[in-house]
Amino acid sequence: MTAPLKHSDPVNVEVALGNRAYDIVIGRGVLASLGERVAALRPGVRTAIVTDRTVAKHWLEPTEASLAASGIPTSRVVVEEGEISKTYAGLEKVSEALIAAKIERNDLVIALGGGVVGDLAGFAAAILRRGVDFVQVPTSLLAQVDSSVGGKTGINSPQGKNLLGAFHQPVLVVADTAVLDTLSPRQFRAGYAEVAKYGVLGDEAFFTWLEKNHSDIFKGGSAREHAIATSCRAKAGIVSRDERETGERALLNLGHTFGHALEAATGFSDRLFHGEGVAIGMTLAAQFSAKLGMIGEADASRVERHLIEAGLPTRLQDIAGFAQEGLADADALMALMAQDKKVTRGKLTFILLEAVGRAVIAKDVEPAPVRDFLKDKLALRA
């Protein structure tokens, strides 16, 4: 592992996509440089900032000030916080506002927020005038290490998570680690699940480092920047090799087949944040891998133990309102998993483990063993 970054040392991680390559700028206080970076990237550009009400209270004015200091005109589109905005109605609101703001093809949409805002603003940019470029300014840990990188944009359907969307790469990502200080502890923990995921799926040394240093990440020490940069490098490498998820990129969905079904079962509500669903899903994936004899029980327990130490849920019974119909029912969860984007001709695809730090794509998984596994997990005492 490389030495942790100092707070004073911003780092650039390149997403190498040929003439569509872009930088992820990571560091404490880098939001102030947004205007300068945008002006250098697109001289004479106009922008529209899409954000949510909570983020707007803290970071909208500093973002506008940075753009204004570089002579960049901007407008604002403010949506409600949370998955409630990642819908057909939310997409219509943002799209119509961007049209009203006269954002043209040579302008930029700026997504200022967490994963919901990034997905929503990015999708609106992708379809506006058949494609307008956008900049990601992620304000949650989850967005900084995962959703802001790689060009996945979209909204939810009532039938499932992220079933409508487009691959639309940003032209710049500015990840200011100072903005994470305003997150609630629960939001930060939820984002940490995606950090741990990179270690579990492909970097056992990083996972070992996280086991020793996660408390410093939570406290805001220099380990925070190091964890974010390491995560971004891992994702950038995978995206550059498999932009449209025809192969290796599917590994990034570790925990997501289970997790997305749980999010749908809870109505995409604050009963279960996305990262919390990933934490439970990752634990279930490790345990299912052990059940299939792919890894030992000790490895599955190691994954769960670390997530518990980080304050994350790892069991179905940890979800608020667990006993409600549709969540404590294996057949209902199987029906939701059947809507997963990775399903092919009705056969499930799971990301499973051969070791901590080595994930594999398991295609054509028969439903019956999964259903039996879920029934066993649902039967556990709370």
Short mmCIF file of C-alpha atoms in Angstrom, two decimals:
data_model
loop_
_atom_site.label_atom_id
_atom_site.label_comp_id
_atom_site.label_asym_id
_atom_site.label_seq_id
_atom_site.Cartn_x
_atom_site.Cartn_y
_atom_site.Cartn_z
CA MET A 1 0.00 0.00 0.00
CA THR A 2 1.16 3.53 -0.67
CA ALA A 3 1.56 6.01 2.15
CA PRO A 4 -1.66 7.83 3.07
CA LEU A 5 -2.13 11.22 1.47
CA LYS A 6 -1.76 14.41 3.44
CA HIS A 7 -4.73 16.76 3.60
CA SER A 8 -2.72 19.36 1.67
CA ASP A 9 -2.04 17.10 -1.30
CA PRO A 10 -4.89 16.88 -3.82
CA VAL A 11 -4.55 13.93 -6.15
CA ASN A 12 -5.72 13.37 -9.71
CA VAL A 13 -6.95 9.96 -10.81
CA GLU A 14 -7.44 9.59 -14.56
CA VAL A 15 -10.26 7.55 -16.05
CA ALA A 16 -8.52 6.49 -19.26
CA LEU A 17 -11.15 6.44 -22.00
CA GLY A 18 -9.23 7.78 -24.97
CA ASN A 19 -10.56 11.12 -26.18
CA ARG A 20 -13.24 10.92 -23.46
CA ALA A 21 -10.75 10.56 -20.61
CA TYR A 22 -11.35 12.69 -17.54
CA ASP A 23 -9.81 13.43 -14.15
CA ILE A 24 -11.10 12.74 -10.67
CA VAL A 25 -9.69 15.49 -8.44
CA ILE A 26 -9.60 14.41 -4.79
CA GLY A 27 -8.61 16.56 -1.84
CA ARG A 28 -9.71 18.71 1.04
CA GLY A 29 -10.93 22.12 -0.16
CA VAL A 30 -10.82 21.41 -3.91
CA LEU A 31 -14.40 22.64 -4.39
CA ALA A 32 -13.01 26.19 -4.41
CA SER A 33 -11.08 25.34 -7.58
CA LEU A 34 -14.17 24.16 -9.51
CA GLY A 35 -14.65 27.40 -11.44
CA GLU A 36 -11.02 27.57 -12.48
CA ARG A 37 -11.09 23.94 -13.62
CA VAL A 38 -14.33 24.35 -15.57
CA ALA A 39 -13.08 27.54 -17.24
CA ALA A 40 -9.89 25.78 -18.34
CA LEU A 41 -11.87 22.81 -19.61
CA ARG A 42 -14.59 24.74 -21.43
CA PRO A 43 -13.85 28.45 -22.02
CA GLY A 44 -17.04 30.52 -22.38
CA VAL A 45 -19.30 27.80 -21.02
CA ARG A 46 -22.59 28.31 -19.19
CA THR A 47 -23.63 25.91 -16.43
CA ALA A 48 -26.65 24.71 -14.50
CA ILE A 49 -26.21 23.21 -11.04
CA VAL A 50 -28.52 20.35 -10.08
CA THR A 51 -28.60 19.69 -6.33
CA ASP A 52 -30.94 18.72 -3.52
CA ARG A 53 -32.33 20.84 -0.70
CA THR A 54 -30.01 19.51 1.99
CA VAL A 55 -26.82 19.84 -0.04
CA ALA A 56 -27.93 23.29 -1.22
CA LYS A 57 -27.94 24.57 2.37
CA HIS A 58 -24.25 23.80 2.75
CA TRP A 59 -22.60 23.84 -0.66
CA LEU A 60 -24.70 25.56 -3.33
CA GLU A 61 -23.50 29.10 -2.61
CA PRO A 62 -19.79 28.13 -2.37
CA THR A 63 -20.15 26.28 -5.68
CA GLU A 64 -21.82 29.26 -7.34
CA ALA A 65 -19.16 31.57 -5.90
CA SER A 66 -16.36 29.46 -7.35
CA LEU A 67 -17.98 29.54 -10.80
CA ALA A 68 -18.71 33.27 -10.57
CA ALA A 69 -15.09 34.00 -9.64
CA SER A 70 -14.09 32.50 -12.99
CA GLY A 71 -16.77 34.42 -14.87
CA ILE A 72 -18.99 31.40 -15.47
CA PRO A 73 -22.75 32.11 -15.49
CA THR A 74 -24.90 29.50 -13.79
CA SER A 75 -28.45 28.65 -12.82
CA ARG A 76 -29.75 26.27 -10.19
CA VAL A 77 -32.18 23.32 -10.11
CA VAL A 78 -33.04 22.11 -6.60
CA VAL A 79 -34.81 18.79 -6.03
CA GLU A 80 -36.02 16.94 -2.96
CA GLU A 81 -33.49 14.82 -1.12
CA GLY A 82 -33.44 11.07 -1.58
CA GLU A 83 -34.67 8.39 -3.95
CA ILE A 84 -38.05 10.15 -4.23
CA SER A 85 -36.39 12.41 -6.82
CA LYS A 86 -34.85 9.57 -8.82
CA THR A 87 -38.12 8.93 -10.64
CA TYR A 88 -39.93 9.77 -13.88
CA ALA A 89 -41.32 12.87 -12.18
CA GLY A 90 -37.90 13.92 -10.92
CA LEU A 91 -36.38 13.46 -14.36
CA GLU A 92 -39.13 15.57 -15.92
CA LYS A 93 -38.61 18.35 -13.38
CA VAL A 94 -34.85 18.51 -13.95
CA SER A 95 -35.08 18.19 -17.73
CA GLU A 96 -37.66 20.93 -18.08
CA ALA A 97 -35.66 23.21 -15.78
CA LEU A 98 -32.52 22.70 -17.87
CA ILE A 99 -34.45 23.49 -21.04
CA ALA A 100 -35.89 26.62 -19.41
CA ALA A 101 -32.36 27.65 -18.39
CA LYS A 102 -31.37 27.41 -22.07
CA ILE A 103 -28.61 24.93 -21.45
CA GLU A 104 -27.21 24.10 -24.89
CA ARG A 105 -25.06 21.30 -26.23
CA ASN A 106 -21.80 23.16 -25.60
CA ASP A 107 -22.77 23.99 -21.98
CA LEU A 108 -22.35 21.92 -18.81
CA VAL A 109 -24.67 20.44 -16.24
CA ILE A 110 -23.09 20.24 -12.79
CA ALA A 111 -24.30 17.48 -10.47
CA LEU A 112 -23.75 18.74 -6.91
CA GLY A 113 -24.84 16.04 -4.50
CA GLY A 114 -24.82 12.39 -3.63
CA GLY A 115 -25.58 9.37 -5.75
CA VAL A 116 -29.21 10.28 -6.39
CA VAL A 117 -28.37 13.74 -7.72
CA GLY A 118 -25.47 12.42 -9.77
CA ASP A 119 -27.57 9.69 -11.38
CA LEU A 120 -30.53 12.00 -11.99
CA ALA A 121 -28.57 15.01 -13.31
CA GLY A 122 -26.35 12.78 -15.41
CA PHE A 123 -29.32 11.06 -17.04
CA ALA A 124 -31.01 14.41 -17.70
CA ALA A 125 -27.78 15.64 -19.30
CA ALA A 126 -27.55 12.47 -21.39
CA ILE A 127 -30.96 13.00 -22.96
CA LEU A 128 -31.06 16.81 -23.05
CA ARG A 129 -30.70 17.92 -26.69
CA ARG A 130 -29.50 14.34 -27.31
CA GLY A 131 -26.51 14.81 -25.06
CA VAL A 132 -24.99 17.59 -22.96
CA ASP A 133 -21.74 17.13 -21.03
CA PHE A 134 -21.74 17.22 -17.25
CA VAL A 135 -19.46 17.53 -14.24
CA GLN A 136 -19.78 15.46 -11.09
CA VAL A 137 -19.25 17.23 -7.74
CA PRO A 138 -20.04 14.37 -5.33
CA THR A 139 -20.92 15.36 -1.77
CA SER A 140 -21.33 11.93 -0.16
CA LEU A 141 -18.72 9.26 0.47
CA LEU A 142 -20.69 6.78 -1.62
CA ALA A 143 -20.79 9.17 -4.56
CA GLN A 144 -17.10 10.06 -4.27
CA VAL A 145 -15.91 6.46 -4.39
CA ASP A 146 -18.54 4.92 -6.64
CA SER A 147 -21.50 6.55 -8.36
CA SER A 148 -19.74 9.72 -9.62
CA VAL A 149 -17.17 7.65 -11.51
CA GLY A 150 -17.85 5.54 -14.58
CA GLY A 151 -20.76 7.20 -16.34
CA LYS A 152 -23.70 5.17 -15.07
CA THR A 153 -26.74 7.45 -14.89
CA GLY A 154 -30.42 6.70 -14.46
CA ILE A 155 -33.62 6.60 -12.47
CA ASN A 156 -35.61 3.92 -10.71
CA SER A 157 -38.74 2.20 -11.94
CA PRO A 158 -41.43 1.11 -9.47
CA GLN A 159 -40.40 -2.37 -10.61
CA GLY A 160 -36.73 -2.05 -9.76
CA LYS A 161 -33.58 -0.04 -9.13
CA ASN A 162 -31.85 1.83 -11.98
CA LEU A 163 -33.87 0.13 -14.71
CA LEU A 164 -33.87 3.26 -16.88
CA GLY A 165 -30.70 5.14 -17.71
CA ALA A 166 -27.72 5.63 -19.97
CA PHE A 167 -23.96 5.37 -19.94
CA HIS A 168 -22.89 9.02 -20.03
CA GLN A 169 -19.40 9.81 -18.76
CA PRO A 170 -18.71 13.08 -16.94
CA VAL A 171 -15.98 15.36 -18.24
CA LEU A 172 -14.64 16.05 -14.73
CA VAL A 173 -15.14 14.83 -11.16
CA VAL A 174 -14.26 17.13 -8.25
CA ALA A 175 -14.36 15.24 -4.95
CA ASP A 176 -13.83 17.59 -2.01
CA THR A 177 -13.33 15.47 1.10
CA ALA A 178 -14.17 18.42 3.37
CA VAL A 179 -17.82 18.29 2.30
CA LEU A 180 -18.10 14.87 3.94
CA ASP A 181 -17.86 16.58 7.33
CA THR A 182 -21.51 17.63 6.96
CA LEU A 183 -22.81 14.08 6.46
CA SER A 184 -24.72 12.32 9.19
CA PRO A 185 -22.89 9.34 10.73
CA ARG A 186 -25.41 7.00 9.10
CA GLN A 187 -24.83 8.49 5.65
CA PHE A 188 -21.07 8.23 6.02
CA ARG A 189 -21.30 4.60 7.17
CA ALA A 190 -23.51 3.77 4.20
CA GLY A 191 -20.88 5.18 1.84
CA TYR A 192 -18.15 3.22 3.59
CA ALA A 193 -19.78 -0.02 2.40
CA GLU A 194 -18.68 0.85 -1.13
CA VAL A 195 -15.11 1.51 0.08
CA ALA A 196 -14.98 -1.90 1.75
CA LYS A 197 -16.40 -3.44 -1.43
CA TYR A 198 -13.24 -2.59 -3.40
CA GLY A 199 -11.13 -4.51 -0.92
CA VAL A 200 -13.46 -7.49 -0.80
CA LEU A 201 -13.78 -7.84 -4.57
CA GLY A 202 -10.23 -7.27 -5.73
CA ASP A 203 -7.64 -6.08 -3.20
CA GLU A 204 -7.11 -8.11 -0.05
CA ALA A 205 -4.22 -5.84 1.01
CA PHE A 206 -6.54 -2.83 0.89
CA PHE A 207 -9.16 -4.72 2.90
CA THR A 208 -6.55 -5.55 5.53
CA TRP A 209 -5.56 -1.86 5.63
CA LEU A 210 -9.23 -0.91 6.08
CA GLU A 211 -9.55 -3.34 8.99
CA LYS A 212 -6.74 -1.47 10.72
CA ASN A 213 -7.56 2.12 9.68
CA HIS A 214 -11.33 2.46 9.28
CA SER A 215 -11.67 4.47 12.49
CA ASP A 216 -9.33 7.16 11.09
CA ILE A 217 -11.41 7.27 7.91
CA PHE A 218 -14.51 7.93 9.99
CA LYS A 219 -12.74 10.58 12.09
CA GLY A 220 -11.66 12.48 8.97
CA GLY A 221 -7.96 11.83 9.24
CA SER A 222 -5.56 11.52 6.32
CA ALA A 223 -6.70 7.92 5.87
CA ARG A 224 -9.94 9.29 4.44
CA GLU A 225 -8.26 10.76 1.34
CA HIS A 226 -6.17 7.62 0.94
CA ALA A 227 -9.24 5.37 1.05
CA ILE A 228 -11.12 7.52 -1.46
CA ALA A 229 -8.18 7.74 -3.86
CA THR A 230 -7.54 3.99 -3.66
CA SER A 231 -11.20 3.27 -4.32
CA CYS A 232 -11.29 5.66 -7.28
CA ARG A 233 -8.16 4.15 -8.78
CA ALA A 234 -9.72 0.70 -8.55
CA LYS A 235 -12.92 1.80 -10.22
CA ALA A 236 -11.17 3.94 -12.83
CA GLY A 237 -9.05 0.96 -13.86
CA ILE A 238 -12.05 -1.31 -14.26
CA VAL A 239 -14.10 1.31 -16.13
CA SER A 240 -11.24 2.04 -18.54
CA ARG A 241 -11.08 -1.68 -19.41
CA ASP A 242 -14.83 -2.36 -19.53
CA GLU A 243 -16.81 0.85 -19.84
CA ARG A 244 -20.20 -0.68 -20.64
CA GLU A 245 -20.10 -3.63 -18.28
CA THR A 246 -19.74 -6.43 -20.78
CA GLY A 247 -17.33 -8.28 -18.51
CA GLU A 248 -15.06 -7.25 -15.65
CA ARG A 249 -17.08 -4.19 -14.62
CA ALA A 250 -19.86 -6.46 -13.39
CA LEU A 251 -17.58 -7.26 -10.42
CA LEU A 252 -18.41 -3.80 -9.07
CA ASN A 253 -21.93 -5.12 -8.45
CA LEU A 254 -20.74 -7.25 -5.54
CA GLY A 255 -23.61 -7.21 -3.04
CA HIS A 256 -25.92 -5.33 -5.39
CA THR A 257 -28.16 -8.15 -6.63
CA PHE A 258 -29.31 -8.82 -3.08
CA GLY A 259 -29.02 -5.15 -2.10
CA HIS A 260 -31.13 -3.72 -4.93
CA ALA A 261 -33.89 -6.22 -4.19
CA LEU A 262 -33.90 -5.12 -0.56
CA GLU A 263 -34.05 -1.46 -1.58
CA ALA A 264 -37.04 -2.19 -3.81
CA ALA A 265 -38.71 -4.17 -1.03
CA THR A 266 -38.39 -1.18 1.29
CA GLY A 267 -39.82 1.18 -1.32
CA PHE A 268 -36.51 3.00 -2.01
CA SER A 269 -37.05 4.76 1.31
CA ASP A 270 -34.81 5.86 4.16
CA ARG A 271 -35.56 2.56 5.87
CA LEU A 272 -32.56 1.30 3.92
CA PHE A 273 -29.89 3.49 2.36
CA HIS A 274 -28.20 2.16 -0.78
CA GLY A 275 -24.90 1.53 0.99
CA GLU A 276 -26.70 -0.31 3.78
CA GLY A 277 -28.32 -2.55 1.18
CA VAL A 278 -24.88 -3.17 -0.32
CA ALA A 279 -23.47 -4.08 3.11
CA ILE A 280 -26.21 -6.65 3.69
CA GLY A 281 -25.91 -7.84 0.09
CA MET A 282 -22.14 -8.20 0.35
CA THR A 283 -22.52 -10.24 3.53
CA LEU A 284 -25.13 -12.44 1.87
CA ALA A 285 -22.91 -12.88 -1.20
CA ALA A 286 -20.01 -13.97 1.01
CA GLN A 287 -22.24 -16.37 2.95
CA PHE A 288 -23.77 -17.77 -0.25
CA SER A 289 -20.26 -18.29 -1.62
CA ALA A 290 -19.43 -20.25 1.54
CA LYS A 291 -22.61 -22.29 1.18
CA LEU A 292 -21.52 -23.21 -2.34
CA GLY A 293 -18.08 -24.22 -1.06
CA MET A 294 -16.27 -21.42 -2.92
CA ILE A 295 -14.78 -19.87 0.25
CA GLY A 296 -14.45 -20.92 3.85
CA GLU A 297 -16.77 -19.83 6.61
CA ALA A 298 -13.87 -17.89 8.15
CA ASP A 299 -13.62 -15.66 5.05
CA ALA A 300 -17.37 -15.00 5.05
CA SER A 301 -17.23 -14.17 8.75
CA ARG A 302 -14.27 -11.84 8.16
CA VAL A 303 -16.29 -9.77 5.69
CA GLU A 304 -19.29 -9.59 8.01
CA ARG A 305 -17.18 -8.78 11.07
CA HIS A 306 -15.55 -5.79 9.41
CA LEU A 307 -18.87 -4.37 8.23
CA ILE A 308 -20.29 -4.75 11.74
CA GLU A 309 -17.22 -2.98 13.18
CA ALA A 310 -17.95 -0.13 10.75
CA GLY A 311 -21.48 0.12 12.14
CA LEU A 312 -23.24 -1.29 9.07
CA PRO A 313 -26.18 -3.71 8.94
CA THR A 314 -25.30 -7.21 7.76
CA ARG A 315 -28.50 -9.21 8.31
CA LEU A 316 -31.98 -9.01 6.83
CA GLN A 317 -33.27 -8.64 10.37
CA ASP A 318 -31.29 -5.39 10.74
CA ILE A 319 -33.63 -3.61 8.31
CA ALA A 320 -36.30 -1.39 9.88
CA GLY A 321 -39.72 -3.03 9.55
CA PHE A 322 -38.14 -6.35 8.64
CA ALA A 323 -41.31 -8.32 9.28
CA GLN A 324 -43.37 -6.31 6.81
CA GLU A 325 -44.83 -8.24 3.91
CA GLY A 326 -42.58 -8.30 0.84
CA LEU A 327 -39.35 -8.16 2.83
CA ALA A 328 -39.59 -11.27 5.01
CA ASP A 329 -40.70 -13.41 2.08
CA ALA A 330 -38.16 -15.30 -0.01
CA ASP A 331 -40.42 -15.58 -3.06
CA ALA A 332 -41.08 -11.83 -3.04
CA LEU A 333 -37.35 -11.10 -2.85
CA MET A 334 -36.69 -13.59 -5.65
CA ALA A 335 -39.27 -11.80 -7.80
CA LEU A 336 -37.47 -8.51 -7.21
CA MET A 337 -34.09 -10.05 -8.03
CA ALA A 338 -35.58 -11.33 -11.29
CA GLN A 339 -35.81 -7.67 -12.37
CA ASP A 340 -32.09 -7.13 -11.83
CA LYS A 341 -30.31 -5.66 -14.86
CA LYS A 342 -27.88 -8.61 -14.89
CA VAL A 343 -30.61 -11.22 -15.36
CA THR A 344 -30.25 -13.03 -18.70
CA ARG A 345 -33.20 -15.05 -19.99
CA GLY A 346 -34.45 -15.47 -16.47
CA LYS A 347 -31.15 -16.76 -15.06
CA LEU A 348 -29.57 -14.81 -12.20
CA THR A 349 -26.02 -13.47 -12.25
CA PHE A 350 -24.28 -13.06 -8.92
CA ILE A 351 -20.90 -11.68 -7.96
CA LEU A 352 -19.46 -14.28 -5.60
CA LEU A 353 -16.14 -14.78 -3.80
CA GLU A 354 -13.31 -17.24 -4.23
CA ALA A 355 -11.40 -15.41 -1.47
CA VAL A 356 -11.42 -12.08 0.30
CA GLY A 357 -9.97 -9.92 -2.46
CA ARG A 358 -11.01 -12.17 -5.34
CA ALA A 359 -14.55 -11.91 -6.72
CA VAL A 360 -15.90 -13.78 -9.73
CA ILE A 361 -18.93 -13.44 -11.99
CA ALA A 362 -21.28 -16.39 -11.53
CA LYS A 363 -23.70 -16.60 -14.43
CA ASP A 364 -26.79 -18.76 -14.84
CA VAL A 365 -27.29 -19.27 -11.12
CA GLU A 366 -30.29 -21.50 -10.58
CA PRO A 367 -33.03 -19.82 -8.51
CA ALA A 368 -33.76 -22.78 -6.22
CA PRO A 369 -30.51 -22.69 -4.17
CA VAL A 370 -30.83 -18.91 -3.81
CA ARG A 371 -34.42 -19.24 -2.60
CA ASP A 372 -33.42 -21.91 -0.07
CA PHE A 373 -30.52 -19.75 1.12
CA LEU A 374 -32.82 -16.76 1.62
CA LYS A 375 -35.37 -18.87 3.49
CA ASP A 376 -32.59 -19.95 5.90
CA LYS A 377 -31.51 -16.35 6.42
CA LEU A 378 -35.08 -15.14 6.89
CA ALA A 379 -35.68 -17.82 9.51
CA LEU A 380 -32.90 -16.55 11.78
CA ARG A 381 -34.03 -15.08 15.06
CA ALA A 382 -33.92 -11.28 15.24
#
